[in-house]
mmCIF file of C-alpha atoms in Angstrom:
data_model
loop_
_atom_site.group_PDB
_atom_site.id
_atom_site.type_symbol
_atom_site.label_atom_id
_atom_site.label_comp_id
_atom_site.label_asym_id
_atom_site.label_seq_id
_atom_site.Cartn_x
_atom_site.Cartn_y
_atom_site.Cartn_z
ATOM 1 C CA THR A 287 -26.305 -248.064 101.439
ATOM 2 C CA TYR A 288 -26.843 -249.486 104.907
ATOM 3 C CA TYR A 289 -23.864 -251.852 104.769
ATOM 4 C CA ILE A 290 -21.287 -252.468 101.982
ATOM 5 C CA GLY A 291 -21.680 -250.617 98.678
ATOM 6 C CA ILE A 292 -20.327 -253.302 96.295
ATOM 7 C CA GLN A 293 -19.123 -256.658 97.564
ATOM 8 C CA CYS A 294 -17.433 -259.500 95.633
ATOM 9 C CA GLU A 295 -16.385 -262.814 97.141
ATOM 10 C CA ARG A 296 -13.840 -264.870 95.216
ATOM 11 C CA PRO A 297 -14.283 -262.779 92.074
ATOM 12 C CA ASN A 298 -12.628 -263.639 88.791
ATOM 13 C CA MET A 299 -12.216 -261.156 85.905
ATOM 14 C CA VAL A 300 -14.545 -258.584 87.521
ATOM 15 C CA VAL A 301 -14.504 -254.917 86.522
ATOM 16 C CA ILE A 302 -15.882 -252.364 88.992
ATOM 17 C CA PHE A 303 -15.791 -249.178 86.936
ATOM 18 C CA ASN A 304 -17.154 -245.613 87.216
ATOM 19 C CA ASN A 305 -19.572 -246.178 90.103
ATOM 20 C CA THR A 306 -20.702 -243.562 92.620
ATOM 21 C CA ILE A 307 -21.082 -244.970 96.133
ATOM 22 C CA THR A 308 -22.161 -242.774 99.045
ATOM 23 C CA ASN A 309 -23.022 -243.051 102.732
ATOM 24 C CA THR A 310 -22.271 -246.707 103.483
ATOM 25 C CA GLY A 311 -22.256 -248.152 106.966
ATOM 26 C CA ASP A 312 -19.141 -250.142 106.050
ATOM 27 C CA ASN A 313 -16.708 -250.417 103.103
ATOM 28 C CA GLY A 314 -17.577 -248.717 99.828
ATOM 29 C CA ILE A 315 -16.096 -251.553 97.724
ATOM 30 C CA ASP A 316 -15.112 -254.861 99.345
ATOM 31 C CA CYS A 317 -13.418 -257.701 97.406
ATOM 32 C CA GLU A 318 -12.380 -260.876 99.211
ATOM 33 C CA GLY A 319 -10.687 -263.946 97.788
ATOM 34 C CA ASN A 320 -9.623 -265.960 100.820
ATOM 35 C CA ASP A 321 -8.424 -269.543 100.317
ATOM 36 C CA THR A 322 -8.206 -271.365 103.663
ATOM 37 C CA THR A 323 -5.992 -274.120 102.193
ATOM 38 C CA THR A 324 -2.944 -271.908 101.477
ATOM 39 C CA THR A 325 -0.877 -268.975 102.657
ATOM 40 C CA ASN A 326 -0.084 -268.076 99.032
ATOM 41 C CA GLN A 327 -2.187 -265.750 96.878
ATOM 42 C CA GLY A 328 -5.929 -265.892 97.407
ATOM 43 C CA VAL A 329 -8.644 -266.847 94.926
ATOM 44 C CA GLY A 330 -9.522 -264.348 92.208
ATOM 45 C CA GLN A 331 -7.679 -262.950 89.222
ATOM 46 C CA GLY A 332 -7.865 -259.899 86.989
ATOM 47 C CA ILE A 333 -9.951 -257.637 89.217
ATOM 48 C CA ILE A 334 -10.120 -254.001 88.056
ATOM 49 C CA ILE A 335 -11.450 -251.331 90.412
ATOM 50 C CA GLN A 336 -11.121 -248.076 88.505
ATOM 51 C CA GLY A 337 -12.707 -244.642 88.171
ATOM 52 C CA ASN A 338 -15.060 -245.007 91.140
ATOM 53 C CA ASN A 339 -16.221 -242.092 93.307
ATOM 54 C CA LEU A 340 -16.785 -242.991 96.974
ATOM 55 C CA SER A 341 -17.832 -240.599 99.742
ATOM 56 C CA GLY A 342 -19.319 -240.936 103.200
ATOM 57 C CA VAL A 343 -18.031 -244.520 103.415
ATOM 58 C CA LYS A 344 -16.643 -246.056 106.622
ATOM 59 C CA ASN A 345 -13.622 -247.261 104.604
ATOM 60 C CA GLY A 346 -13.124 -246.833 100.857
ATOM 61 C CA ILE A 347 -11.831 -249.939 99.055
ATOM 62 C CA PHE A 348 -10.968 -253.171 100.882
ATOM 63 C CA ILE A 349 -8.852 -255.793 99.063
ATOM 64 C CA GLU A 350 -8.642 -258.903 101.217
ATOM 65 C CA SER A 351 -6.696 -262.060 100.327
ATOM 66 C CA LEU A 352 -7.046 -261.243 96.637
ATOM 67 C CA GLY A 353 -4.335 -261.238 93.974
ATOM 68 C CA ASN A 354 -3.870 -259.466 90.673
ATOM 69 C CA ALA A 355 -6.160 -256.550 91.475
ATOM 70 C CA LYS A 356 -5.836 -253.090 89.935
ATOM 71 C CA VAL A 357 -7.037 -250.361 92.304
ATOM 72 C CA ASP A 358 -6.364 -247.362 90.090
ATOM 73 C CA ASN A 359 -7.718 -243.834 89.556
ATOM 74 C CA ASN A 360 -10.470 -243.883 92.188
ATOM 75 C CA PHE A 361 -11.660 -240.924 94.303
ATOM 76 C CA VAL A 362 -12.378 -241.701 97.982
ATOM 77 C CA VAL A 363 -13.538 -239.406 100.811
ATOM 78 C CA THR A 364 -13.696 -241.164 104.202
ATOM 79 C CA PRO A 365 -13.118 -240.609 107.926
ATOM 80 C CA GLY A 366 -11.631 -244.152 108.065
ATOM 81 C CA VAL A 367 -9.135 -245.727 105.653
ATOM 82 C CA GLY A 368 -9.078 -244.888 101.944
ATOM 83 C CA VAL A 369 -7.777 -248.266 100.695
ATOM 84 C CA ILE A 370 -6.906 -251.431 102.648
ATOM 85 C CA PHE A 371 -4.846 -254.397 101.413
ATOM 86 C CA ASN A 372 -5.142 -257.296 103.898
ATOM 87 C CA ARG A 373 -4.938 -261.072 104.244
ATOM 88 C CA ILE A 374 -7.045 -263.607 106.095
ATOM 89 C CA ASN A 375 -5.344 -266.964 105.380
ATOM 90 C CA SER A 376 -4.138 -266.322 101.838
ATOM 91 C CA GLY A 377 -2.368 -263.160 100.719
ATOM 92 C CA ALA A 378 -3.084 -260.112 98.590
ATOM 93 C CA PHE A 379 -0.258 -260.121 96.017
ATOM 94 C CA GLN A 380 0.592 -258.731 92.557
ATOM 95 C CA CYS A 381 -1.715 -255.709 92.837
ATOM 96 C CA THR A 382 -1.427 -252.104 91.662
ATOM 97 C CA PHE A 383 -2.503 -249.066 93.652
ATOM 98 C CA VAL A 384 -1.945 -246.163 91.257
ATOM 99 C CA GLY A 385 -3.358 -242.675 90.661
ATOM 100 C CA ASN A 386 -5.986 -242.650 93.399
ATOM 101 C CA THR A 387 -7.163 -239.522 95.232
ATOM 102 C CA LEU A 388 -7.812 -240.236 98.908
ATOM 103 C CA GLN A 389 -9.193 -237.569 101.240
ATOM 104 C CA GLY A 390 -9.992 -237.649 104.918
ATOM 105 C CA SER A 391 -13.442 -236.176 105.408
ATOM 106 C CA ASN A 392 -12.368 -233.398 107.801
ATOM 107 C CA SER A 393 -9.388 -231.202 107.006
ATOM 108 C CA ALA A 394 -9.581 -229.428 110.398
ATOM 109 C CA THR A 395 -9.302 -232.693 112.375
ATOM 110 C CA PRO A 396 -7.655 -235.385 110.233
ATOM 111 C CA SER A 397 -8.447 -239.001 111.101
ATOM 112 C CA GLY A 398 -7.751 -242.447 109.723
ATOM 113 C CA MET A 399 -5.231 -243.480 107.089
ATOM 114 C CA GLY A 400 -4.870 -242.909 103.379
ATOM 115 C CA ALA A 401 -3.971 -246.574 102.834
ATOM 116 C CA ARG A 402 -3.255 -249.529 105.089
ATOM 117 C CA PHE A 403 -1.159 -252.580 104.162
ATOM 118 C CA ILE A 404 -1.437 -255.332 106.766
ATOM 119 C CA ASN A 405 -0.822 -259.024 107.549
ATOM 120 C CA GLN A 406 1.895 -260.479 105.332
ATOM 121 C CA ILE A 407 0.874 -259.211 101.929
ATOM 122 C CA GLY A 408 3.121 -257.821 99.220
ATOM 123 C CA ARG A 409 4.350 -257.364 95.680
ATOM 124 C CA ILE A 410 2.141 -254.307 95.270
ATOM 125 C CA ILE A 411 3.054 -251.290 93.133
ATOM 126 C CA VAL A 412 2.074 -248.022 94.867
ATOM 127 C CA SER A 413 2.435 -244.880 92.753
ATOM 128 C CA ASP A 414 1.079 -241.397 91.995
ATOM 129 C CA ASN A 415 -1.597 -241.384 94.691
ATOM 130 C CA LYS A 416 -2.778 -238.075 96.205
ATOM 131 C CA VAL A 417 -3.437 -238.392 99.945
ATOM 132 C CA THR A 418 -4.804 -235.546 102.110
ATOM 133 C CA ASN A 419 -6.416 -234.932 105.514
ATOM 134 C CA PHE A 420 -5.401 -238.113 107.341
ATOM 135 C CA VAL A 421 -3.428 -238.884 110.500
ATOM 136 C CA TYR A 422 -1.229 -241.365 108.565
ATOM 137 C CA GLY A 423 -0.526 -241.272 104.841
ATOM 138 C CA PHE A 424 0.317 -244.981 104.381
ATOM 139 C CA HIS A 425 0.350 -247.459 107.280
ATOM 140 C CA PHE A 426 2.343 -250.732 107.099
ATOM 141 C CA ALA A 427 1.968 -253.550 109.649
ATOM 142 C CA ASP A 428 3.244 -257.122 109.956
ATOM 143 C CA ARG A 429 5.729 -258.302 107.330
ATOM 144 C CA ILE A 430 4.674 -256.438 104.210
ATOM 145 C CA ASP A 431 7.008 -257.851 101.549
ATOM 146 C CA ARG A 432 8.455 -256.697 98.200
ATOM 147 C CA MET A 433 6.550 -253.433 97.881
ATOM 148 C CA GLU A 434 7.433 -250.984 95.136
ATOM 149 C CA ILE A 435 6.496 -247.609 96.618
ATOM 150 C CA LYS A 436 7.082 -245.022 93.932
ATOM 151 C CA SER A 437 6.403 -241.281 94.342
ATOM 152 C CA ASN A 438 3.104 -240.249 95.938
ATOM 153 C CA PHE A 439 1.761 -236.841 96.961
ATOM 154 C CA PHE A 440 0.659 -235.981 100.526
ATOM 155 C CA ALA A 441 -0.914 -232.911 102.167
ATOM 156 C CA ASN A 442 -2.332 -232.196 105.636
ATOM 157 C CA ILE A 443 -1.073 -235.425 107.212
ATOM 158 C CA SER A 444 -1.177 -234.774 110.962
ATOM 159 C CA SER A 445 1.288 -237.471 112.094
ATOM 160 C CA VAL A 446 3.422 -239.507 109.647
ATOM 161 C CA ILE A 447 3.502 -239.925 105.865
ATOM 162 C CA LEU A 448 4.821 -243.535 105.895
ATOM 163 C CA TYR A 449 4.137 -245.241 109.222
ATOM 164 C CA LEU A 450 5.797 -248.581 110.013
ATOM 165 C CA ASP A 451 3.820 -250.053 112.901
ATOM 166 C CA LYS A 452 5.488 -251.901 115.750
ATOM 167 C CA VAL A 453 4.254 -255.486 115.500
ATOM 168 C CA PRO A 454 5.021 -258.764 117.352
ATOM 169 C CA SER A 455 7.117 -260.070 114.433
ATOM 170 C CA GLY A 456 9.327 -256.986 114.723
ATOM 171 C CA VAL A 457 9.138 -256.349 110.975
ATOM 172 C CA SER A 458 6.625 -254.087 109.268
ATOM 173 C CA LEU A 459 8.155 -253.720 105.800
ATOM 174 C CA LEU A 460 10.892 -255.820 104.211
ATOM 175 C CA ARG A 461 12.611 -256.363 100.842
ATOM 176 C CA SER A 462 10.930 -253.241 99.469
ATOM 177 C CA ARG A 463 11.889 -250.034 97.655
ATOM 178 C CA ILE A 464 10.670 -246.585 98.625
ATOM 179 C CA ALA A 465 11.149 -243.621 96.299
ATOM 180 C CA SER A 466 11.030 -239.976 97.363
ATOM 181 C CA GLN A 467 7.579 -238.943 98.547
ATOM 182 C CA PHE A 468 6.201 -235.410 98.098
ATOM 183 C CA TYR A 469 4.532 -233.359 100.825
#
């Protein structure tokens, strides 16, 4: 695919299941639910992204300003970021990120991040993900709130497993719980 593999804007009750996406110039799966009238949860409910196999993608799965999304049991190989949760105006809240396998595309020279959580999002359950061959396992930036980070499994992370970025607000992660991580 020259650009994005699968893209949904303001989706509602969409299931993206068991797809194979290879060699995209941008994100493998991109779901955006921005609502410019609020800073609360974005537009879109009940999104399930499950069982997909992505390789050769710039970034794997991008959840932007979208609530109530399940990003579970996917397999992603990328030189960029495996999964991104982000906000534009409205937030990405009440999501699950469970049981995914995320691999950087080069084990000799890791790059990118297994997952990135950025721009005032939160209330996401993160559990049982397998993350290998990246510079950062999980990267948190700019007031990520009420995260439930259960146990995850990491290998060949060249810098930091859980990286809390220095941001202008001074807070990367707040009111959250972090369980023991395995390396």
